[in-house]
């Protein structure tokens, strides 16, 4: 690159973890194995490789113990990967063709990672880095090289081509001021861990800056994705000033995050988050959410690949871990209407009134049964609840419960551990369900009101059709009446009730729900603190017939 000693270099990447840092850069170099050993005895190479796998899994168990509870499953996933038949077969094939064990692992990992990266599924693509991390650990053991762990004797901004989760976890907290990588992804696990640990990070900053960065002063902006190498005096002063301001702001917000949400007239409200993945849940917990009121599990399928029961089990476990002991309510797949999933949803003239939610799942047991099995198994690890979408009649709820019983029997037969005590409830998002709330409540453990759909069905106004937007109110006397029926039935049967539609994030409607006797509100993470602040300052709503 050949820059002059003190010339500032401005590098732009992708913001992966919010925050600011000023400090000296420590670059991690990763050498590839140079093994060109000729294999004389395939059986011996395989024995070496098997022993290395055992050692690597043991190291991963130790890292799992060291990791924050939210990140433990990353190392669990890596350990599971080292048992993956596809990967092991690939390595075995390479050894059979005369390649040494270390090089065979490297080659097989490359093929396997390329295959994962070509899959049209964001989640799985992101896991390629974990496979690489796990395989590199095996290679290092076989190569007789200790894994190149990151050693920091003083705080630094870490730069590398790519950072692995284990790099971050193996360094004492507080020593990594920031992270900048040439490649990587904001959805990768290293970025996720950075966010969990509050380490500002930039990914995809390009290779160019890496060459000369070691030992240089840098200013890193994890909000904008910018890095200033050898920052000039004004840039450095600007960063230090922003860091001071941010610290003050964070302290102010911190008080609100931890405060219980109690209205001035003494009503306590439980504020829950609507999420779709463990990363959302981590963020929700950071904002002080009391749990997850709605996990839209169908978002897992939007990329077009159906995860197996085992993949789903790992996913739900990660969700529970991310919630750190707080409840996570998972809604079974609500596919159909505006949530199309290639190969599963149908082309219909009127999809919102079509084969959607529980109707589709009851017709497709191959979707419902593995999901329920994964959920019941994951529930061993934390307070998980299940709810069904689009229920219109008590009979539909009963049919879904029959499937739950069948799945439990299958799990017994398989000898797999699962929880018998999972609370199971229903969404109240069709007017029929609200009208039948008295009959539904004795069958359910809880109600969750989905106002997004309840409004569209009560007002016969498609929620995604701009032509009828004026006929789709945020709230109305009709919707109030339907919700009141659900509240009355829930109270009579002593089951809990929450609202998880978008309307719960509207501060004045949220207060209205509280006055109707609804103590649990679930909303998008970004709205949590705003709603909390407004409820804590609110006075009782003076109308029961708001039409907005
Ligand atoms: C709802 O209908 O209010 C709801 C929360 O579900 P979704 O928006 O996913 O249909
Ligand atoms: Mg809905």
CSV table of C-alpha atoms in Angstrom, one decimal, residues 20-24 157 177 217-220 231 235-236 239-240 243:
chain,number,residue,atom,x,y,z
A,20,UNK,CA,-16.9,3.0,19.1
A,21,UNK,CA,-13.2,2.2,19.9
A,22,UNK,CA,-9.9,3.9,19.8
A,23,UNK,CA,-6.7,1.8,20.3
A,24,UNK,CA,-3.8,0.0,18.9
A,157,UNK,CA,-8.5,-3.6,18.4
A,177,UNK,CA,-11.6,-3.1,22.2
A,217,UNK,CA,-3.4,3.4,16.2
A,218,UNK,CA,-7.0,3.2,14.9
A,219,UNK,CA,-10.4,4.6,15.5
A,220,UNK,CA,-13.3,2.1,14.8
A,231,UNK,CA,-6.3,8.8,12.8
A,235,UNK,CA,-10.6,12.5,14.2
A,236,UNK,CA,-9.2,11.0,17.4
A,239,UNK,CA,-14.1,9.7,18.6
A,240,UNK,CA,-13.1,10.3,22.2
A,243,UNK,CA,-17.3,7.7,23.4
